Tab-separated table of C-alpha atoms and ligand atoms in Angstrom:
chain	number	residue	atom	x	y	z
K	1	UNK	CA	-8.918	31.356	17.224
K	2	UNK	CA	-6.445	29.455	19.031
K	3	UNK	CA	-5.777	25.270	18.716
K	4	UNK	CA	-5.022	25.220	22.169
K	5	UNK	CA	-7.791	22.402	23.167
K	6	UNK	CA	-6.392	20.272	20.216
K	7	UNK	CA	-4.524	17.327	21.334
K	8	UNK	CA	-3.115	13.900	19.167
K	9	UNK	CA	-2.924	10.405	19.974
K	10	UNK	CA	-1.637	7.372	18.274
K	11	UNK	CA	-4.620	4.440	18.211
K	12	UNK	CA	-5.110	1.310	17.300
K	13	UNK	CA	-3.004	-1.294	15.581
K	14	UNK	CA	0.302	0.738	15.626
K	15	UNK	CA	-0.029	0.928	19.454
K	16	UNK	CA	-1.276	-2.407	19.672
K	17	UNK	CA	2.009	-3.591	17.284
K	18	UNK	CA	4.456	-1.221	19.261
K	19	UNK	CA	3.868	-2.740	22.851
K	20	UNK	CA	4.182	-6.669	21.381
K	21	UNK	CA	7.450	-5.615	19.664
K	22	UNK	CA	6.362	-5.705	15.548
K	23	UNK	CA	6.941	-3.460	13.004
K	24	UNK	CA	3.141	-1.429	12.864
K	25	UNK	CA	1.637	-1.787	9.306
K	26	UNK	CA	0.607	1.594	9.110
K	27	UNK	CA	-0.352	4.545	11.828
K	28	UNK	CA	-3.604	5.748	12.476
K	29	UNK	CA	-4.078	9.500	14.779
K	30	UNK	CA	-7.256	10.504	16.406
K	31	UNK	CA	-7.580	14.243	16.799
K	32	UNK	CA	-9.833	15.221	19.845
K	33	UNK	CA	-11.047	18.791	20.346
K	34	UNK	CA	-11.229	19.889	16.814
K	35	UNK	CA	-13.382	21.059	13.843
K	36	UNK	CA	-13.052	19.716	10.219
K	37	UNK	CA	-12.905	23.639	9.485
K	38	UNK	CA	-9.445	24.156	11.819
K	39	UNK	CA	-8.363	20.882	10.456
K	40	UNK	CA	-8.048	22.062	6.999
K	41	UNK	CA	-6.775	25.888	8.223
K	42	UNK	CA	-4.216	23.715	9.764
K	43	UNK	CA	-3.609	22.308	6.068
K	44	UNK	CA	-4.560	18.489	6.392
K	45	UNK	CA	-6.164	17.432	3.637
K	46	UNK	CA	-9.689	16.237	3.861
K	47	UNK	CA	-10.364	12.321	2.537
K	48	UNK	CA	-13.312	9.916	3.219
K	49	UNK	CA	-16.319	10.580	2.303
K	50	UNK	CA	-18.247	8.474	5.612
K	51	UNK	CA	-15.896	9.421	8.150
K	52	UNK	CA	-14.180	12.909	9.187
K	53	UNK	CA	-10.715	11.490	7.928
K	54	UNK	CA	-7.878	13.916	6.960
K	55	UNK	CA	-4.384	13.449	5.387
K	56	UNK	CA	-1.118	14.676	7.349
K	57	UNK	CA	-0.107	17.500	4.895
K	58	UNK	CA	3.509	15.992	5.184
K	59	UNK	CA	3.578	12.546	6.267
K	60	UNK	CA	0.125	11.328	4.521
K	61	UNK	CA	-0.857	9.395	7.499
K	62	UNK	CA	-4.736	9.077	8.847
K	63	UNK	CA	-5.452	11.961	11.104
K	64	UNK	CA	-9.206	11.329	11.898
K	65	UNK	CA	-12.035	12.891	14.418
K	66	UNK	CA	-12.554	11.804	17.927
K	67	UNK	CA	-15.685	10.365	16.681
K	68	UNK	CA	-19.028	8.138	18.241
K	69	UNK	CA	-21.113	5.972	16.066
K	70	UNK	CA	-24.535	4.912	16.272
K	71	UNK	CA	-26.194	1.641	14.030
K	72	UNK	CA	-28.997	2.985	11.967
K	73	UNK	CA	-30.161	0.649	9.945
K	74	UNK	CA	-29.106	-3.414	9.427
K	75	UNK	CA	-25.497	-4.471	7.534
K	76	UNK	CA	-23.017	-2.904	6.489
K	77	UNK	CA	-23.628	0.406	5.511
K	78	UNK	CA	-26.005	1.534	8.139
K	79	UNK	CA	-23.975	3.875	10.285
K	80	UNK	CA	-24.153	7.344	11.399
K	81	UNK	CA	-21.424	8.864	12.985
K	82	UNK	CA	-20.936	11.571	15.182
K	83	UNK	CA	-18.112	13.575	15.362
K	84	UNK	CA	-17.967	16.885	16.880
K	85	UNK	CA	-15.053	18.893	19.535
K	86	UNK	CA	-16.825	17.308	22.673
K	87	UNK	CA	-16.462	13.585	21.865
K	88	UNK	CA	-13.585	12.720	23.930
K	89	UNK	CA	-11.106	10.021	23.441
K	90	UNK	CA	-12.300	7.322	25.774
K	91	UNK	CA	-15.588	7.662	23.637
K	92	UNK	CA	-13.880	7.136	20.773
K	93	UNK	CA	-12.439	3.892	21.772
K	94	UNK	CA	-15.161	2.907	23.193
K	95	UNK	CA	-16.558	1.805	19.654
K	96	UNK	CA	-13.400	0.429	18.657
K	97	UNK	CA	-13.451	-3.545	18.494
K	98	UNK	CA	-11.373	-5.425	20.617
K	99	UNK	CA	-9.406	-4.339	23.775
K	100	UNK	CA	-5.969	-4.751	22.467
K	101	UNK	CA	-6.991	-2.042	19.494
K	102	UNK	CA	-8.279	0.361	21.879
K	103	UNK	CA	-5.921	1.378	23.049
K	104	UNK	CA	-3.683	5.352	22.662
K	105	UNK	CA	-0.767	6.960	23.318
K	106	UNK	CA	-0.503	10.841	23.695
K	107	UNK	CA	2.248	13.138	22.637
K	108	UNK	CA	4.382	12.552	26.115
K	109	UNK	CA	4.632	8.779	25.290
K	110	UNK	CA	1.665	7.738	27.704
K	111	UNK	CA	-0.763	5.017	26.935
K	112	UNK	CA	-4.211	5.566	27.626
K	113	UNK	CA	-5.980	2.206	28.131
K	114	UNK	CA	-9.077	2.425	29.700
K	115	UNK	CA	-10.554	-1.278	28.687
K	116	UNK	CA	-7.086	-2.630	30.015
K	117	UNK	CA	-6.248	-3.692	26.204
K	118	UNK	CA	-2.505	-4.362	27.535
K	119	UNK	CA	-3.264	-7.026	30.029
K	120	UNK	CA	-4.918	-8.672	27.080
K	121	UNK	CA	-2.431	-8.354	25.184
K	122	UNK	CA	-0.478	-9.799	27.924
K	123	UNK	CA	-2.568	-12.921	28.470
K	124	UNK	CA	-3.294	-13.035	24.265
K	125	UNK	CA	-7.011	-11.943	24.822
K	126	UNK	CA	-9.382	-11.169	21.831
K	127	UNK	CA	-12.160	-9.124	23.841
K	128	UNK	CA	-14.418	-6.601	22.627
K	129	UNK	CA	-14.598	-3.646	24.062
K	130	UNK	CA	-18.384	-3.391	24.209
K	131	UNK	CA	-21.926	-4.249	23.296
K	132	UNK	CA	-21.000	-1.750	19.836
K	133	UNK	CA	-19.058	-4.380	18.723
K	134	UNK	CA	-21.928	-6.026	17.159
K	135	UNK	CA	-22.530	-3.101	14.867
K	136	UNK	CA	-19.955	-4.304	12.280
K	137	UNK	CA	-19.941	-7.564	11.211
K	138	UNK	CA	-16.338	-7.359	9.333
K	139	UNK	CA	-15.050	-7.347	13.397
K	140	UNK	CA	-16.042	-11.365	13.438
K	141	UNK	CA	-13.576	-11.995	10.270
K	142	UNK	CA	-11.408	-9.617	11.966
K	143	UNK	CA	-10.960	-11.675	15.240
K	144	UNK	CA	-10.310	-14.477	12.702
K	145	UNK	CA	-7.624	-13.035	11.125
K	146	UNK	CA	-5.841	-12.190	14.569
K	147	UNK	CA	-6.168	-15.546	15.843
K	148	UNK	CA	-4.201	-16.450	13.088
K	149	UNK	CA	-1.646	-13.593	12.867
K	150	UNK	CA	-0.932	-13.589	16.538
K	151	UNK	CA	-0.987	-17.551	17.023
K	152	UNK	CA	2.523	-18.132	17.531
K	153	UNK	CA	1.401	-16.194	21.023
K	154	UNK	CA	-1.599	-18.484	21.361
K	155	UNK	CA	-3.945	-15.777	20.954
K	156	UNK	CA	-7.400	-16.826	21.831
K	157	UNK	CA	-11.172	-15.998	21.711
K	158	UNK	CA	-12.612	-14.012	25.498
K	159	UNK	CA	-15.344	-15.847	26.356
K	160	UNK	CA	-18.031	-13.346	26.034
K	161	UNK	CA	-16.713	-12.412	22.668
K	162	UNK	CA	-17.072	-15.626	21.693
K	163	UNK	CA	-20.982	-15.538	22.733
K	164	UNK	CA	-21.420	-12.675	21.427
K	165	UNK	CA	-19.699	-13.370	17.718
K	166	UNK	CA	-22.209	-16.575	17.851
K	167	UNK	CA	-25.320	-13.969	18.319
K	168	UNK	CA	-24.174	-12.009	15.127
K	169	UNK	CA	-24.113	-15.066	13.266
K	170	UNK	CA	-27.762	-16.565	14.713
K	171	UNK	CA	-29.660	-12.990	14.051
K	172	UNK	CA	-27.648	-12.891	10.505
K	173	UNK	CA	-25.783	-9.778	11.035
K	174	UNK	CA	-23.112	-11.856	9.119
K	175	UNK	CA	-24.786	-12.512	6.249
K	176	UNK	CA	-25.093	-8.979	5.442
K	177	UNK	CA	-21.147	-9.163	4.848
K	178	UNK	CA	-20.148	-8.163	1.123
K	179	UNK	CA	-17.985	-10.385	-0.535
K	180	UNK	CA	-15.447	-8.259	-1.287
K	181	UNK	CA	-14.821	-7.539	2.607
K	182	UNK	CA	-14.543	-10.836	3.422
K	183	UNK	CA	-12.268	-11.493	0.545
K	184	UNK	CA	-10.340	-8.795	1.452
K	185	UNK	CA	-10.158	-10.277	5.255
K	186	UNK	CA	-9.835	-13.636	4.159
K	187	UNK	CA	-6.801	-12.884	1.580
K	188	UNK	CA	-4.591	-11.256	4.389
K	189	UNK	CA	-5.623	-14.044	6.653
K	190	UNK	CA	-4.125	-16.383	4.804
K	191	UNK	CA	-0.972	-14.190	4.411
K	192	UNK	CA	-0.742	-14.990	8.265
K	193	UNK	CA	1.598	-17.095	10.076
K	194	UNK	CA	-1.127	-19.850	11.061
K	195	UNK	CA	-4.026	-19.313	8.720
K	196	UNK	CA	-5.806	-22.396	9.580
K	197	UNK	CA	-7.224	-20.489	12.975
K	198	UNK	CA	-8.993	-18.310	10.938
K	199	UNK	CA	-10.912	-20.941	9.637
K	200	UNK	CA	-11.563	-22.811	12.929
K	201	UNK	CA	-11.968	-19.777	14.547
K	202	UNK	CA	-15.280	-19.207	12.310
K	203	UNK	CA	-16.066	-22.051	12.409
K	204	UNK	CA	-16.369	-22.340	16.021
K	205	UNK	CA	-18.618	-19.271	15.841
K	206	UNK	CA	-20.657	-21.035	13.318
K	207	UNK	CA	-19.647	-18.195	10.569
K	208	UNK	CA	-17.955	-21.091	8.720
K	209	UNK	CA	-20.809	-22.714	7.494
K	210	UNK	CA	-22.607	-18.698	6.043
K	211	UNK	CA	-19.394	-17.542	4.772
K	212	UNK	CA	-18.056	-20.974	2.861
K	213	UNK	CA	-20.345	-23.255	3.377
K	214	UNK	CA	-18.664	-26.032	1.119
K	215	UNK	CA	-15.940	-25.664	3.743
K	216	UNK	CA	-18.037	-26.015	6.582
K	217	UNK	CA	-19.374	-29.267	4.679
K	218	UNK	CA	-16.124	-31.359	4.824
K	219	UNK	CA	-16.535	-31.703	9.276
K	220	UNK	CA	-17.897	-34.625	10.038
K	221	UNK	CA	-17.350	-36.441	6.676
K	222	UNK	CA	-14.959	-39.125	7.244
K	223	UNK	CA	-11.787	-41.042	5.012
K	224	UNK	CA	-10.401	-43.890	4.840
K	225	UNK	CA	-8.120	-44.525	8.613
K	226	UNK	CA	-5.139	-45.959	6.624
K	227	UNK	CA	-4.442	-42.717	4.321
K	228	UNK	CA	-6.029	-40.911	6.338
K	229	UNK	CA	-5.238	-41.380	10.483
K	230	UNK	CA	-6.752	-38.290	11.500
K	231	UNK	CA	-10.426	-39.515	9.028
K	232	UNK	CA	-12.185	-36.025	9.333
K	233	UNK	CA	-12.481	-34.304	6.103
K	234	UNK	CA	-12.311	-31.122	8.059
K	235	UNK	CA	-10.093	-31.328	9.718
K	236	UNK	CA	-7.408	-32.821	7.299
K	237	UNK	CA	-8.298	-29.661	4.941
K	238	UNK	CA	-6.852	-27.570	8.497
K	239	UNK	CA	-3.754	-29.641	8.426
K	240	UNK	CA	-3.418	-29.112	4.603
K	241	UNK	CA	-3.590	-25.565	5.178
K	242	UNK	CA	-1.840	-25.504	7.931
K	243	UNK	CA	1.042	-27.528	6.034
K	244	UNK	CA	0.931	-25.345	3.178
K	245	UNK	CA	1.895	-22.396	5.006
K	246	UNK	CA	4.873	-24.370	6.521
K	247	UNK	CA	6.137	-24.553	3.316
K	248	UNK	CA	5.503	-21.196	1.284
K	249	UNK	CA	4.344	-17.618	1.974
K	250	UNK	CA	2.563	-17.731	-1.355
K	251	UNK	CA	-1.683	-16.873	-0.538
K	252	UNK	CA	-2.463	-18.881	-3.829
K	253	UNK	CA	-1.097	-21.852	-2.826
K	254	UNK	CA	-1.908	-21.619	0.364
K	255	UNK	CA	-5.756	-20.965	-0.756
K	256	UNK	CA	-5.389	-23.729	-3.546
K	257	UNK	CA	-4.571	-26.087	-0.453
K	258	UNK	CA	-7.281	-25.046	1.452
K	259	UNK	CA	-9.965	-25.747	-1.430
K	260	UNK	CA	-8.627	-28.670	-3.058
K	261	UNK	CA	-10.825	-32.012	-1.138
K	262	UNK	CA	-14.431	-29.546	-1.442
K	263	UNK	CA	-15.466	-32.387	-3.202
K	264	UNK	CA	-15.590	-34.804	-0.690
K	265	UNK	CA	-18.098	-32.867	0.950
K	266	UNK	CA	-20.611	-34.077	-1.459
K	267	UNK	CA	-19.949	-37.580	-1.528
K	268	UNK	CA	-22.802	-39.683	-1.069
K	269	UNK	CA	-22.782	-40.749	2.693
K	270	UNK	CA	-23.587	-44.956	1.240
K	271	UNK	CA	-19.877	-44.445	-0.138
K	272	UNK	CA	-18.510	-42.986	2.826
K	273	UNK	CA	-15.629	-43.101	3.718
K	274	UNK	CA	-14.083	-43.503	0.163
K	275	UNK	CA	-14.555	-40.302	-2.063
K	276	UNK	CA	-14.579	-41.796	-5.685
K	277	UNK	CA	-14.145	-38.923	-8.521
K	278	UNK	CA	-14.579	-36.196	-5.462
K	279	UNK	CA	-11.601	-34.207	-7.932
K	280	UNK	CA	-14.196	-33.801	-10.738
K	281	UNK	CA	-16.705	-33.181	-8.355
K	282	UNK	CA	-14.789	-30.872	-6.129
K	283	UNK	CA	-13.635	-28.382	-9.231
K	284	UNK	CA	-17.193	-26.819	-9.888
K	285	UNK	CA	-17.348	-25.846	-5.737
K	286	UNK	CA	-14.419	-24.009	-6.165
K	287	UNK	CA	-15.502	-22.351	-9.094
K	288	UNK	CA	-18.955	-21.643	-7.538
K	289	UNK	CA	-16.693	-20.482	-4.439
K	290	UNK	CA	-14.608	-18.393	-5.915
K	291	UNK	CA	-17.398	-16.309	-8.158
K	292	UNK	CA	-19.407	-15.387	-5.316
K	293	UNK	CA	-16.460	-14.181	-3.455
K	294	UNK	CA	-14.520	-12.634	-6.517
K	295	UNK	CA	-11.788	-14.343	-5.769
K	296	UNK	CA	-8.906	-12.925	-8.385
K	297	UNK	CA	-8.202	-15.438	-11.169
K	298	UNK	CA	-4.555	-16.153	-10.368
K	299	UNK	CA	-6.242	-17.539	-7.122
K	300	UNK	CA	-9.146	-19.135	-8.625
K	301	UNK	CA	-6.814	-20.864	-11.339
K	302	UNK	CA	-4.141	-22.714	-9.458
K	303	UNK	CA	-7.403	-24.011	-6.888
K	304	UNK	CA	-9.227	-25.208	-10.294
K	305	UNK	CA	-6.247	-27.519	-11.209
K	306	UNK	CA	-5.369	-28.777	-8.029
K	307	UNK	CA	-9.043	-29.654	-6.895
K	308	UNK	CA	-8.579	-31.093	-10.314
K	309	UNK	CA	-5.464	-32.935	-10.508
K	310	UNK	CA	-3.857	-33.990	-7.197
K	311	UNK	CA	-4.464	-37.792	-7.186
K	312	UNK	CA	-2.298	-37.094	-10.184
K	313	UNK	CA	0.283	-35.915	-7.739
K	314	UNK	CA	-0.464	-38.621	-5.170
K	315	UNK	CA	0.004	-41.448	-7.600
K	316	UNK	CA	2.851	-40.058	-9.735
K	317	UNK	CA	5.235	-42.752	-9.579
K	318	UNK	CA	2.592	-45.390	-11.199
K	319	UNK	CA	1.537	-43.156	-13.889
K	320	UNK	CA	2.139	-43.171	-17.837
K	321	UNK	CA	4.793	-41.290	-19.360
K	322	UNK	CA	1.578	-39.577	-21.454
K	323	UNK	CA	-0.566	-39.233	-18.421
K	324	UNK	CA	2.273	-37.266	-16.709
K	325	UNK	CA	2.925	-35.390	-20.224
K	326	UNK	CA	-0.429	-34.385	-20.471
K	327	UNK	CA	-1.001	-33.671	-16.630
K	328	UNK	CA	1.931	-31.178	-17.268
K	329	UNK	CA	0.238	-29.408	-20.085
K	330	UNK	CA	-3.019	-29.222	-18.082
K	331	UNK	CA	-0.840	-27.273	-15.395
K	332	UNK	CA	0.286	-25.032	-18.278
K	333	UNK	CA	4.081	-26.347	-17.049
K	334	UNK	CA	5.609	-25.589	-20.487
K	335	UNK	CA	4.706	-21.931	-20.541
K	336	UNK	CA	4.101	-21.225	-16.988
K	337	UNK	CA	6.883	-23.069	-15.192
K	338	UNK	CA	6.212	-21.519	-11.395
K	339	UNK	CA	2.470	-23.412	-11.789
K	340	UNK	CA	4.308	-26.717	-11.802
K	341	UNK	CA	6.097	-25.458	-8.517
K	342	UNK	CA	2.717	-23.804	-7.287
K	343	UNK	CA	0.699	-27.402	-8.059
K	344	UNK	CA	3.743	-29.223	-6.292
K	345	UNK	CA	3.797	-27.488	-3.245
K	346	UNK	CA	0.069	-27.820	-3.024
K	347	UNK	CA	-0.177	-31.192	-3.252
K	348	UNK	CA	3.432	-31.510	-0.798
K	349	UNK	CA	0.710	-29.908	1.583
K	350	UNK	CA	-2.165	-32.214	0.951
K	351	UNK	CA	0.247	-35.027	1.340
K	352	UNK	CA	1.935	-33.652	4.993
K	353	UNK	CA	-1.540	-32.420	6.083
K	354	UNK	CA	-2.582	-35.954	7.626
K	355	UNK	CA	-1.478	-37.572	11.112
K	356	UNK	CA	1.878	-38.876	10.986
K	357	UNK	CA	2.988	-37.850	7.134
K	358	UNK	CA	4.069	-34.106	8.175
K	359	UNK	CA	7.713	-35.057	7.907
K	360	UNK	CA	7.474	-38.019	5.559
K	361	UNK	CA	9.833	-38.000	2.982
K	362	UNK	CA	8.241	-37.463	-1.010
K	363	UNK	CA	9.160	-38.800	-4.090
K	364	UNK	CA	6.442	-37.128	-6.494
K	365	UNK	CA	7.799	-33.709	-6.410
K	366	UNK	CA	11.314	-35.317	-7.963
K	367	UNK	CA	9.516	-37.466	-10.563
K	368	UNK	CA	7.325	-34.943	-12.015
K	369	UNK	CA	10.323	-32.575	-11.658
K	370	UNK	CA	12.278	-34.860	-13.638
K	371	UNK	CA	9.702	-35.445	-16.309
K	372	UNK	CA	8.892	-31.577	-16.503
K	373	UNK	CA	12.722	-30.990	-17.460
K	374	UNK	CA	13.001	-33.939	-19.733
K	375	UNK	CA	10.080	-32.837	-21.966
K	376	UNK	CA	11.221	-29.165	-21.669
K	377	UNK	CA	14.653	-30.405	-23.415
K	378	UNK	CA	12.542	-31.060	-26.365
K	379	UNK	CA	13.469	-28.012	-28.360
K	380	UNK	CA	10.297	-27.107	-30.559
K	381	UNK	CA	12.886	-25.626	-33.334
K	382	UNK	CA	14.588	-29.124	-34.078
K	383	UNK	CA	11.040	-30.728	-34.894
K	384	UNK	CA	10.341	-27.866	-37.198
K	385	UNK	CA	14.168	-28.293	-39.128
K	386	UNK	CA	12.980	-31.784	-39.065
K	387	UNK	CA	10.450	-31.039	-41.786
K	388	UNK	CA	7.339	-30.892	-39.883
K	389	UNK	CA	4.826	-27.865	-40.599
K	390	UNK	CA	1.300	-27.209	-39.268
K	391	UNK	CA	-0.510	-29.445	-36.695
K	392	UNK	CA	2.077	-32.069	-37.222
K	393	UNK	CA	4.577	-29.989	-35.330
K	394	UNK	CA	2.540	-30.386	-32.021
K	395	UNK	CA	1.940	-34.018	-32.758
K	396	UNK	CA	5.363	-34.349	-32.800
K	397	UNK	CA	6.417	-32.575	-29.957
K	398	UNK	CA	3.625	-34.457	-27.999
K	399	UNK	CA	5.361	-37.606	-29.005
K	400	UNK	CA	8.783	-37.059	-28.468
K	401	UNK	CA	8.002	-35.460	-24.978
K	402	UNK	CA	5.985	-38.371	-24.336
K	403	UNK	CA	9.320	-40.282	-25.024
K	404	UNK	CA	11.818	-38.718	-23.037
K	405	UNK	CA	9.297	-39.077	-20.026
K	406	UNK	CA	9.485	-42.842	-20.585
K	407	UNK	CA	13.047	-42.728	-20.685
K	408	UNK	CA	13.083	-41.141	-17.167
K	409	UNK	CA	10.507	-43.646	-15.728
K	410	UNK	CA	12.583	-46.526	-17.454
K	411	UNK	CA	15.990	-44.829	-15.620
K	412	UNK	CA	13.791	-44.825	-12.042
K	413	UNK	CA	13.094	-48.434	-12.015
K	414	UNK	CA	14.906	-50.487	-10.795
A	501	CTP	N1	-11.551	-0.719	13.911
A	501	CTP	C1	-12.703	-1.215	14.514
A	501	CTP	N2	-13.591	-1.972	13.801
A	501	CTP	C2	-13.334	-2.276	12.503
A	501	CTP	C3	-12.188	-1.790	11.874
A	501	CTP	C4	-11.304	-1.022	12.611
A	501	CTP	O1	-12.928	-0.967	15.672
A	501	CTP	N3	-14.200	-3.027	11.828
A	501	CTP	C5	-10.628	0.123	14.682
A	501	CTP	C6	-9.656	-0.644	15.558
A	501	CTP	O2	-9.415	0.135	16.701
A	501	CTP	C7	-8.399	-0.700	14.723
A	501	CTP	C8	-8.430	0.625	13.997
A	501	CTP	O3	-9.830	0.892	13.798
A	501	CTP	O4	-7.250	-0.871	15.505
A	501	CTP	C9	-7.687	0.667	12.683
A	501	CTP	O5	-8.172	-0.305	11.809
A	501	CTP	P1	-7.259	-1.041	10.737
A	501	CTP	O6	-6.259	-0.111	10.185
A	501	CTP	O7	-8.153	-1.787	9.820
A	501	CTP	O8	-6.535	-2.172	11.572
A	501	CTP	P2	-5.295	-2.115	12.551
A	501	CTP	O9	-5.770	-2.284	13.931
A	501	CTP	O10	-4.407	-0.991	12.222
A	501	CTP	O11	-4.569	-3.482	12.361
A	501	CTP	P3	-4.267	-4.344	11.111
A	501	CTP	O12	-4.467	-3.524	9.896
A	501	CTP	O13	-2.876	-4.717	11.377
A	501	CTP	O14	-5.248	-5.438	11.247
């Protein structure tokens, strides 16, 4: 028995990452001309229990099967695949979802690119490759999360694409999405460099409004002009975002930003375009949100209080020593000290994310800086020498916080 037919190419993402210049995140090898029975004499190791997928015996990387795939029943899980020495490579790419992923390179440092995936990469073109891209709905979060990884390029949606993403939505091919996928999807989009595309990009699709509807909710729904120049609910939550991840790399905050106006999508339209108590109203959305997505706790936490609590932010400098005491213990400030930081840079978003403010210099991050660190220097210890036992100990504490707060606000006036 001889191997001689057996030939290895790079695909996908790594050669796709190679020709713009970035680091690859991982490498993925399609084998063409081969058995699952020679690849394990050859001592990969098998893995996968769907696909023909084998382990490098040294480096661990994905060696899979030249492979074609055929839809068998709706969703997610209805594929067959086919996978046998005669499927060749073009077929195998063929079923691969956009141009620029389709893409190989052989052994001799040729690319194979038979759907011209590097003149779209060239002209930062997300096309599919075919009509088989509509067999897996995950590919229309996937274009999402592209647009927004590969933005600073201006990456855009192929027209045809783009028809043919709004056809999976219409016949509901995306409802049949699982939450965790599109958690998973949405997560590392938000990791990206301009993670408000994602959004807009499903939105323009009309995925938007079946994947998070109470985002979808907020365009359209209009604020007051002088706060709020650029009015659209919407598309100030964009600018939030889009602010946020100016500011930090951190996904929480930059998800907390995302969710925290939901509730102005159900303000009554009589009150438009004032959004009285849309905190309160906005915190059970999230929560709803983030439970049908299971969204991980750290996430859904730090969106809770923010939805919660950012007028607090907004309107810091007029507040009460004890308001801003017990804001501060809401946030869990005294034990968790990088949730202050996490609220503050949330709410620095909210506040940049409007026409005109993004460079607008902020005084709330100082003052409830300032008050965080002035409570903080209330050592528990002395009120306890001080004689104080039990539930007066908190009492206490609470009060003499509350006091070196005032003493800050009294310093900042003028
Ligand atoms: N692929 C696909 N459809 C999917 C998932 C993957 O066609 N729903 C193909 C694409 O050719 C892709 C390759 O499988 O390039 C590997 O997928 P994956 O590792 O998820 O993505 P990468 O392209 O490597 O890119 P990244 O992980 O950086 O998004």
């Amino acid at each position: 028995m001889g191997y001689r037919t057996l030939e290895i190419y790079l695909v996908g993402g790594a050669v796709r990452d190679k020709l713009l210049g970035i680091e690859p995140r991982d490498r993925d090898w399609v084998v063409v001309g081969t058995t699952p029975e020679e690849m394990t004499e050859l001592g990969y190791q098998a893995v996968g229990k769907d696909f023909p997928v084998f382990l490098h015996p040294e480096t661990k990387e994905e060696y899979a099967l030249a492979r074609t795939e055929r839809k068998t029943a709706p969703g997610y899980h209805g594929f067959a695949f086919h996978a046998s020495p005669d499927v060749t490579l073009e077929e195998d790419l063929v079923r691969r979802d956009l141009t620029i992923n389709a893409m190989a390179l052989d052994e001799a440092g040729n690319i194979i690119d038979p759907f011209n995936g590097q003149e779209d990469l060239e002209n930062g073109m997300l096309r599919h490759v075919s009509n088989a891209f509509v067999e897996d709905p995950v590919r229309v979060l996937r274009i999402a999360r592209y647009a927004a990884r590969f933005s600073r390029w201006g990456f855009r949606v192929a027209h045809g694409t783009h028809a043919l993403m709004k056809r999976m939505v219409e016949n509901g091919e995306v409802d049949a999405l699982v939450a965790e996928r599109v958690w998973q999807e949405m997560e590392r989009a938000l990791g990206e460099d301009a993670p408000q595309r994602f959004f807009e990009v499903l939105r323009n699709c009309g995925a938007l409004g079946r994947i998070l509807p109470e985002l979808e909710a907020l365009f359209g729904v209009p604020q007051p002009a002088h706060h709020h120049p650029e009015i659209d609910s919407g598309l100030h939550t964009l600018m939030v975002l889009e602010q946020a991840a100016r500011l930090t790399p951190d996904t929480r905050i930059r998800f907390a930003a995302l969710l925290h106006d939901l509730g102005k999508g159900t303000t009554p339209e009589v009150e438009w375009p004032k959004h009285i108590a849309h905190e309160a109203r906005g915190v059970p959305l999230v929560e709803g949100l983030c439970e049908r997505l299971r969204v991980p706790k750290e996430y859904r936490e730090l969106a809770v209080i923010v939805t919660r609590d950012h007028l607090l932010f907004h309107t810091a400098a007029e507040l009460r020593p004890v308001t801003i005491l017990k804001l501060l213990e809401r946030i869990d400030a005294f034990r968790r000290p990088e949730r202050l930081e996490q609220f503050l840079l949330a709410c620095e978003a909210d506040s940049r994310g409007r026409t005109g403010y993004e460079e607008r210099e902020l005084e709330q991050p100082r003052i409830l800086r300032g008050a965080y660190h002035a409570a903080m220097a209330i050592d528990v210890r002395e009120v306890v020498a001080a004689g104080f036992s039990g539930k007066a100990v908190g009492e206490e504490l609470h009060r003499l916080r509350s006091a070196a707060i005032s003493q800050i606000v009294k310093n900042r006036e003028p």
